Short mmCIF file of C-alpha atoms in Angstrom, two decimals:
data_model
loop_
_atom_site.label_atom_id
_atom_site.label_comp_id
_atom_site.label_asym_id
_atom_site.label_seq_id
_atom_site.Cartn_x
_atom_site.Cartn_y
_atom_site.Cartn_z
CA UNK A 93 -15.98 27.22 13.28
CA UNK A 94 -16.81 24.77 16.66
CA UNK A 95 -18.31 21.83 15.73
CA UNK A 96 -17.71 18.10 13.36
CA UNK A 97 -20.35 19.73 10.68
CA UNK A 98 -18.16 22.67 10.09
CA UNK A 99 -14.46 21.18 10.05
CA UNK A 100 -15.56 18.29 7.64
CA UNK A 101 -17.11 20.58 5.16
CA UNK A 102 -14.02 23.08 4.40
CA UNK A 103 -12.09 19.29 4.49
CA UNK A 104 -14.44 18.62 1.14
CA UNK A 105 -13.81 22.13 0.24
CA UNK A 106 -9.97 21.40 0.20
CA UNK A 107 -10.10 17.99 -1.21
CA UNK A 108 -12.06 19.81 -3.95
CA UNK A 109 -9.54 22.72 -4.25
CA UNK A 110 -6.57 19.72 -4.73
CA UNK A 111 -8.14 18.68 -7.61
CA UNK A 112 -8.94 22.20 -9.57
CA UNK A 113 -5.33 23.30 -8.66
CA UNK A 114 -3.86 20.16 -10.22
CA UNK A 115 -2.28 19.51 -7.35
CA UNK A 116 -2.87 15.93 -6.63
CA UNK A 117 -5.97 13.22 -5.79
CA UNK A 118 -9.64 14.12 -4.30
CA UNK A 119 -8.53 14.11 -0.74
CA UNK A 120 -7.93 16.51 2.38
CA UNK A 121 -8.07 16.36 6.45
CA UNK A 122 -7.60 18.54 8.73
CA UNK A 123 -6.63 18.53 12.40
CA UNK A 124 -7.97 20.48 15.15
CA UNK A 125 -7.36 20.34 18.78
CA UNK A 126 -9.00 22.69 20.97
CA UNK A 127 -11.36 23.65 18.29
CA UNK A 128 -8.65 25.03 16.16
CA UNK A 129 -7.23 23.99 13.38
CA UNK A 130 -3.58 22.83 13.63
CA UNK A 131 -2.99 21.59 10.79
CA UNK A 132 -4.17 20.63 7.07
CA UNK A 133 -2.79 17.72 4.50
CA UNK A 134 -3.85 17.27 1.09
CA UNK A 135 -3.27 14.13 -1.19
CA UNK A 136 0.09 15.03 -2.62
CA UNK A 137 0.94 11.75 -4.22
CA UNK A 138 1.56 12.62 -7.73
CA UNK A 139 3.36 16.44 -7.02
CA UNK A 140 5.65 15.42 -4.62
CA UNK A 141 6.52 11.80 -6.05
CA UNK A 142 5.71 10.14 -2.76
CA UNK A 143 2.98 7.23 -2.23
CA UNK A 144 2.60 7.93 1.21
CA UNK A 145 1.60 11.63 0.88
CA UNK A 146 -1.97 10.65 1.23
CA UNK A 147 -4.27 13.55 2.64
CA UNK A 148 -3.72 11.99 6.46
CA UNK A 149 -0.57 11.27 6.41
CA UNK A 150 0.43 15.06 5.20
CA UNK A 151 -1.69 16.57 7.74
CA UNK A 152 -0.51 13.74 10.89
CA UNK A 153 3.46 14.72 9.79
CA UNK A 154 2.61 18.56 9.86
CA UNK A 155 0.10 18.68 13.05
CA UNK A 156 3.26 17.13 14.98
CA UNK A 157 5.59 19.74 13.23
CA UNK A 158 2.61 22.61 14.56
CA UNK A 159 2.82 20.71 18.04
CA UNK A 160 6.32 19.61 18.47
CA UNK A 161 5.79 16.40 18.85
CA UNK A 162 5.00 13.18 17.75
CA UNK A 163 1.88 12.06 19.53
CA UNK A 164 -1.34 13.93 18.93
CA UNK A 165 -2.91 13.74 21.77
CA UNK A 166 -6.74 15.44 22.37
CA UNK A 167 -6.52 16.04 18.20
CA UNK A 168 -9.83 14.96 15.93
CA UNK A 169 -8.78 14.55 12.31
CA UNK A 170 -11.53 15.14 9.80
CA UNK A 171 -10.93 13.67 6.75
CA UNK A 172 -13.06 14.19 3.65
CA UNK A 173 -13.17 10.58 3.29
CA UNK A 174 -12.57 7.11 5.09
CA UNK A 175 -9.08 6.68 5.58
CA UNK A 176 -7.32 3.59 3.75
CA UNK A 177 -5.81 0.88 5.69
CA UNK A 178 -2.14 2.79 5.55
CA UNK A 179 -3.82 6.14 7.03
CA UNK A 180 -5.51 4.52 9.09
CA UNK A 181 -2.18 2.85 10.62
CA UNK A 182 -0.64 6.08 11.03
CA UNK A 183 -4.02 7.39 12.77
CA UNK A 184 -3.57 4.66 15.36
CA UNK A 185 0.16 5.17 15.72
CA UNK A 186 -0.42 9.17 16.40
CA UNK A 187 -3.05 8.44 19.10
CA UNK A 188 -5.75 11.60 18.22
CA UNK A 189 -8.93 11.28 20.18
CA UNK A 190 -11.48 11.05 17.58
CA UNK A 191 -11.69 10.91 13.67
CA UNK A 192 -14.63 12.05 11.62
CA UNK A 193 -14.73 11.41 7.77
CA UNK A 194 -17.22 12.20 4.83
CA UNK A 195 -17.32 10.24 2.23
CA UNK A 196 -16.79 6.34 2.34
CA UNK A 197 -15.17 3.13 1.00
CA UNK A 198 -17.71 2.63 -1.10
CA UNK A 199 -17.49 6.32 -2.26
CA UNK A 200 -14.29 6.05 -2.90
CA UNK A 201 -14.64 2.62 -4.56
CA UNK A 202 -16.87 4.36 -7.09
CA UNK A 203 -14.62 7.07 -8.08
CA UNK A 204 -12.15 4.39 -9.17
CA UNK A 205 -9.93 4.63 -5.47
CA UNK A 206 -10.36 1.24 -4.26
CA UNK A 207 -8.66 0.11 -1.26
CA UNK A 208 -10.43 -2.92 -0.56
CA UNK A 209 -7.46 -5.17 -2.39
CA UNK A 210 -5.05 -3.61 0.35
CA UNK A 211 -7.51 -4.07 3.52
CA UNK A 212 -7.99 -7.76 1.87
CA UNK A 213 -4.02 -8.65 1.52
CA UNK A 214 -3.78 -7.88 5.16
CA UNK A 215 -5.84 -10.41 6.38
CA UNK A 216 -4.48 -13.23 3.88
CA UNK A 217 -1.81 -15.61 5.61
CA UNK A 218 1.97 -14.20 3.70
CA UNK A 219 2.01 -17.37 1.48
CA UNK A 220 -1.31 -16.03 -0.59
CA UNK A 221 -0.78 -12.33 -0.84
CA UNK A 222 -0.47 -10.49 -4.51
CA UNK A 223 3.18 -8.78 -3.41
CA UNK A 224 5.58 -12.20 -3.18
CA UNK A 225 6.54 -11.73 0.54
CA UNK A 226 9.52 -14.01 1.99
CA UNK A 227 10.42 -14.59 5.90
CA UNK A 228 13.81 -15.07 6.34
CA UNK A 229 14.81 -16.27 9.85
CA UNK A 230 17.77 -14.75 10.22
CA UNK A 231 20.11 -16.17 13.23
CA UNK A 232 20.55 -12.73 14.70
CA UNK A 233 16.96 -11.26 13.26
CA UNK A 234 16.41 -10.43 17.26
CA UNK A 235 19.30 -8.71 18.19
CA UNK A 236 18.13 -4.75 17.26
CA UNK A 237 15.60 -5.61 19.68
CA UNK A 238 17.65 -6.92 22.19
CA UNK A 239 19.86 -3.59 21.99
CA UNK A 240 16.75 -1.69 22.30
CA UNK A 241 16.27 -3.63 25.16
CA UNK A 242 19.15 -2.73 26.77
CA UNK A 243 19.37 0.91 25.60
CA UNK A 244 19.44 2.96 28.91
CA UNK A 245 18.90 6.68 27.31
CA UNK A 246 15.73 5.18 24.08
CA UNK A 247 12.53 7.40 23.71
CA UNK A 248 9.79 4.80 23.71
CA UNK A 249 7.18 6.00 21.51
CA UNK B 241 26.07 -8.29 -2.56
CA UNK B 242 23.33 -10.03 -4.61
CA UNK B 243 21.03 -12.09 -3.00
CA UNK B 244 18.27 -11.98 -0.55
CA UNK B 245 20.34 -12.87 2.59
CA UNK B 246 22.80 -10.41 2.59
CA UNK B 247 20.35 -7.57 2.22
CA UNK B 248 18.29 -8.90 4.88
CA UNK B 249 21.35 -8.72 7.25
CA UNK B 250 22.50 -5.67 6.22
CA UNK B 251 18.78 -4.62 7.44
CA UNK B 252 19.37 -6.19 11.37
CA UNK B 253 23.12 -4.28 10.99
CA UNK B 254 21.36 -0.76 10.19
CA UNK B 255 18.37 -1.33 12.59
CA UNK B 256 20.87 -2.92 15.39
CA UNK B 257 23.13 1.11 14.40
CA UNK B 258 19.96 2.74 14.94
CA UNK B 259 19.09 2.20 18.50
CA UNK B 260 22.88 1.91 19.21
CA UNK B 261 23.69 5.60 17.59
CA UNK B 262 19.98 6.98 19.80
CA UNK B 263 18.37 8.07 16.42
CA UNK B 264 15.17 5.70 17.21
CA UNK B 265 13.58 2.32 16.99
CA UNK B 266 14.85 -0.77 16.29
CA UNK B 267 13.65 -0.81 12.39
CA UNK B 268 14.93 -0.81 8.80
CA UNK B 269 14.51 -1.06 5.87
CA UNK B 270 16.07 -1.42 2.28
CA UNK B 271 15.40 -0.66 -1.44
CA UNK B 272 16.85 -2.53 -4.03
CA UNK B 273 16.49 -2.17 -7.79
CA UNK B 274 18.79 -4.60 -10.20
CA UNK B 275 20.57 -5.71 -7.40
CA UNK B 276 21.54 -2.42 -6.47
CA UNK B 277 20.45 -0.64 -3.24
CA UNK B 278 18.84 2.30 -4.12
CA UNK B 279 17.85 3.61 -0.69
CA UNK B 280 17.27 3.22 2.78
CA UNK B 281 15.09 4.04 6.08
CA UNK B 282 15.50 3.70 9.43
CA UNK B 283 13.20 4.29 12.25
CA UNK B 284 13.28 8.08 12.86
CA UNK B 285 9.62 8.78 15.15
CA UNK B 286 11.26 10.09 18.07
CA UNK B 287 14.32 11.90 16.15
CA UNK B 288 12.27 13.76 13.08
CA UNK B 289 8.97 13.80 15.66
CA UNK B 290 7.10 11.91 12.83
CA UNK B 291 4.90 9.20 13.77
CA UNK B 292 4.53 8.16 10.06
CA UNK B 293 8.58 7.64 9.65
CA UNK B 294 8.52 3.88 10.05
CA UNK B 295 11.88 2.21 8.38
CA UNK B 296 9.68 1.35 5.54
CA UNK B 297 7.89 4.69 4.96
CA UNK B 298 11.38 6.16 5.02
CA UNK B 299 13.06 4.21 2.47
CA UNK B 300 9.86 4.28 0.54
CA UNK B 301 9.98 7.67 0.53
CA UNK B 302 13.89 8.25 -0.14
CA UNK B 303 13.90 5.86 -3.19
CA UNK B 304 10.79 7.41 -4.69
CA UNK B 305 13.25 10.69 -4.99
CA UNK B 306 15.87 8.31 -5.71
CA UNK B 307 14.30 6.72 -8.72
CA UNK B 308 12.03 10.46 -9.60
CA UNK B 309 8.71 8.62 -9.14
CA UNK B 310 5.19 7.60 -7.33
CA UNK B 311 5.67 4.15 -8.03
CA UNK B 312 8.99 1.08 -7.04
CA UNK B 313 7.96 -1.35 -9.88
CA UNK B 314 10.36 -3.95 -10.21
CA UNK B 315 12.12 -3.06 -6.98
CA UNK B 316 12.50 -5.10 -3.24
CA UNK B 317 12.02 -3.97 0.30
CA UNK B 318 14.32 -5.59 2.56
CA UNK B 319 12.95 -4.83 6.16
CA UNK B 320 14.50 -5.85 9.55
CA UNK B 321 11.01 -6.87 10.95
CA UNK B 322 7.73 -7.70 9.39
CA UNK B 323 5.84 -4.28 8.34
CA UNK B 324 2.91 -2.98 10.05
CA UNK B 325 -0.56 -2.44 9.20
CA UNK B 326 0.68 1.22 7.90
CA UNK B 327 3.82 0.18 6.27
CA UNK B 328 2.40 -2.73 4.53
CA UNK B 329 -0.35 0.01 3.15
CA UNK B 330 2.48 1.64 2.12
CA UNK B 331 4.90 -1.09 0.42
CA UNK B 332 0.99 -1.81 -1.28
CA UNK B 333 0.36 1.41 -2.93
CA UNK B 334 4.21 1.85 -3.59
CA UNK B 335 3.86 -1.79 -5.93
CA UNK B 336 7.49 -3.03 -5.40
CA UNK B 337 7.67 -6.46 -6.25
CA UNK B 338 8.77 -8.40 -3.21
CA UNK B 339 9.02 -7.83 0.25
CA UNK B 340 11.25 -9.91 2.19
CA UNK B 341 11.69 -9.54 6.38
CA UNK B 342 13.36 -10.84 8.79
CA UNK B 343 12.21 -10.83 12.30
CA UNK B 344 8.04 -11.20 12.62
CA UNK B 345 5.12 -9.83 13.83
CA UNK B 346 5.87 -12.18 17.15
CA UNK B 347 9.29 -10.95 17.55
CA UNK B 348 8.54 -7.53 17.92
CA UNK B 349 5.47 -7.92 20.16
CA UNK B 350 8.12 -9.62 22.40
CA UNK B 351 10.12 -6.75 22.37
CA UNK B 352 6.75 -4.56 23.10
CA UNK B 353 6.20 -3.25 19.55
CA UNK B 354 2.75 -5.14 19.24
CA UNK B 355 0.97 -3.80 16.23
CA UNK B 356 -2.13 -6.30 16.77
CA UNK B 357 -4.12 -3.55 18.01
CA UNK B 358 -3.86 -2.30 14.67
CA UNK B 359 -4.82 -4.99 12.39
CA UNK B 360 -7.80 -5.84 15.00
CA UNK B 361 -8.96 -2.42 14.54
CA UNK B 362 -8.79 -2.42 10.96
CA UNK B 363 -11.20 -5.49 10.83
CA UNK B 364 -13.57 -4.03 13.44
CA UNK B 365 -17.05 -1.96 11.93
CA UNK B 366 -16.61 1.74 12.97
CA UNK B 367 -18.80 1.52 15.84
CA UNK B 368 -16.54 -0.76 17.76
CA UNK B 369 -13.47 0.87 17.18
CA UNK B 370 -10.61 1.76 20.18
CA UNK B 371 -10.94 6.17 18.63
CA UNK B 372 -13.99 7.24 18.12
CA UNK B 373 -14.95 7.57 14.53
CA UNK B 374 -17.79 9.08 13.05
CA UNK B 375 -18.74 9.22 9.57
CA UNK B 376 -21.09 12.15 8.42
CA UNK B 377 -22.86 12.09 5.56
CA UNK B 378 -22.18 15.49 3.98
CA UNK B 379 -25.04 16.27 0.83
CA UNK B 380 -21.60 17.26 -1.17
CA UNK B 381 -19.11 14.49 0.45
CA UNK B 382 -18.73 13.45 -3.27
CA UNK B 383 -18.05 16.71 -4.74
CA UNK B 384 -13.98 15.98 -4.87
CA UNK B 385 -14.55 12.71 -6.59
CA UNK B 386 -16.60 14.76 -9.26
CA UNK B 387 -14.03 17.28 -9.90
CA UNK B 388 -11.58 14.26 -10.48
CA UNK B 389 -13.74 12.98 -12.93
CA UNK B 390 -13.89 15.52 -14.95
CA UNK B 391 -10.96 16.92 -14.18
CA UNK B 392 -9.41 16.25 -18.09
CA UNK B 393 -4.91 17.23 -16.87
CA UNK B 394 -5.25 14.82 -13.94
CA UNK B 395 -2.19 12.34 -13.08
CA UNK B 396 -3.67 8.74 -12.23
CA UNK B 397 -1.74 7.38 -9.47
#
């Protein structure tokens, strides 16, 4: 397998597979660097009783396990469809090169997976969001940053 | 404890221990359910080589096992700083009721955690995005979504 066309269709063929094996939601990705494949994630939600084991966010955590690392550098992740507004984050926070998807949003929309609400509450000022969100402004709120700061021996990632 | 503020500055003591102690970032996070703290998370990229392990996606994730389930209804996240793009995805598809921070989105760009180029790119169309992303229109790209459909043992999440 060397090209986009190839990866993204054995990513449907694994999203596909996660739902016939009962395993969790209609998702997969895959990452490949160097035309290989590093590393694979499926939606995992529901088996392992964690939101955030989306198909991405599997397959980012165990392409940095493969690598030994935590920055995946010269990866493309192909994911069988658009990522959602939290994968997409953590795509942006890992730094691959590229990212190729299948289906879409509105895809996705139409099989009852709906993201828009999210992608919507992070554009409305805190005051009008659905999830009651409070600022405090704690005295001290900056001082983790201020050791962080000052922290001769931190990793900046 | 049992109110808002002393969470909140239990959150600046844990993420103040957590550069202090070299584990990571300057980030975390609380769960409380009843007025009980249930679990928390601390920023652990550099330590567990996890770009996804955000305060918030780590005490998301430890009070999902906590609590033996996908979803923190009727529960609070307490974070040190304002969540990110990702994390707020997160806190979103977890459903807690109420998120409460302390420091803000201006705070930590300060202290040169700026997660603007996130939301920006979130807002942009494809085409214009910082990675290069590529959707391809696969004839099956919906295939998943039809298994799930008809899939009759599925867990809705």
């Amino acid at each position: 397998m060397t090209n986009d066309l190839d990866f993204i269709k054995k990513t449907i063929q694994l999203a596909d597979e996660n739902v016939q094996n009962g395993h969790g939601g209609p998702f997969a990705a895959i990452i490949v660097k160097e035309g290989k494949i590093i590393a694979t994630g499926v939606n995992s939600v529901t088996s392992e009783l964690d939101p955030t084991a989306h198909a991405e966010i599997k397959a980012i955590r165990n392409a940095c396990k493969a690598l030994n690392t935590y920055q995946l550098n010269d990866c493309i992740i192909y994911s069988s469809c658009e990522p959602c507004p939290m994968c997409l984050g953590a795509i942006y926070w890992s730094r691959p090169k590229k990212i190729v998807f299948a289906a879409n949003k509105t895809d996705a929309a139409n099989a009852g997976f709906d993201d828009s609400l999210i992608y919507d509450q992070l554009n409305l000022p805190i005051a009008e969001r659905k999830i009651e969100t409070v600022e405090i402004a704690l005295e001290n709120k900056n001082q983790p940053f201020l050791s962080w700061t000052n922290f001769n021996s931190k990793i900046d990632y």
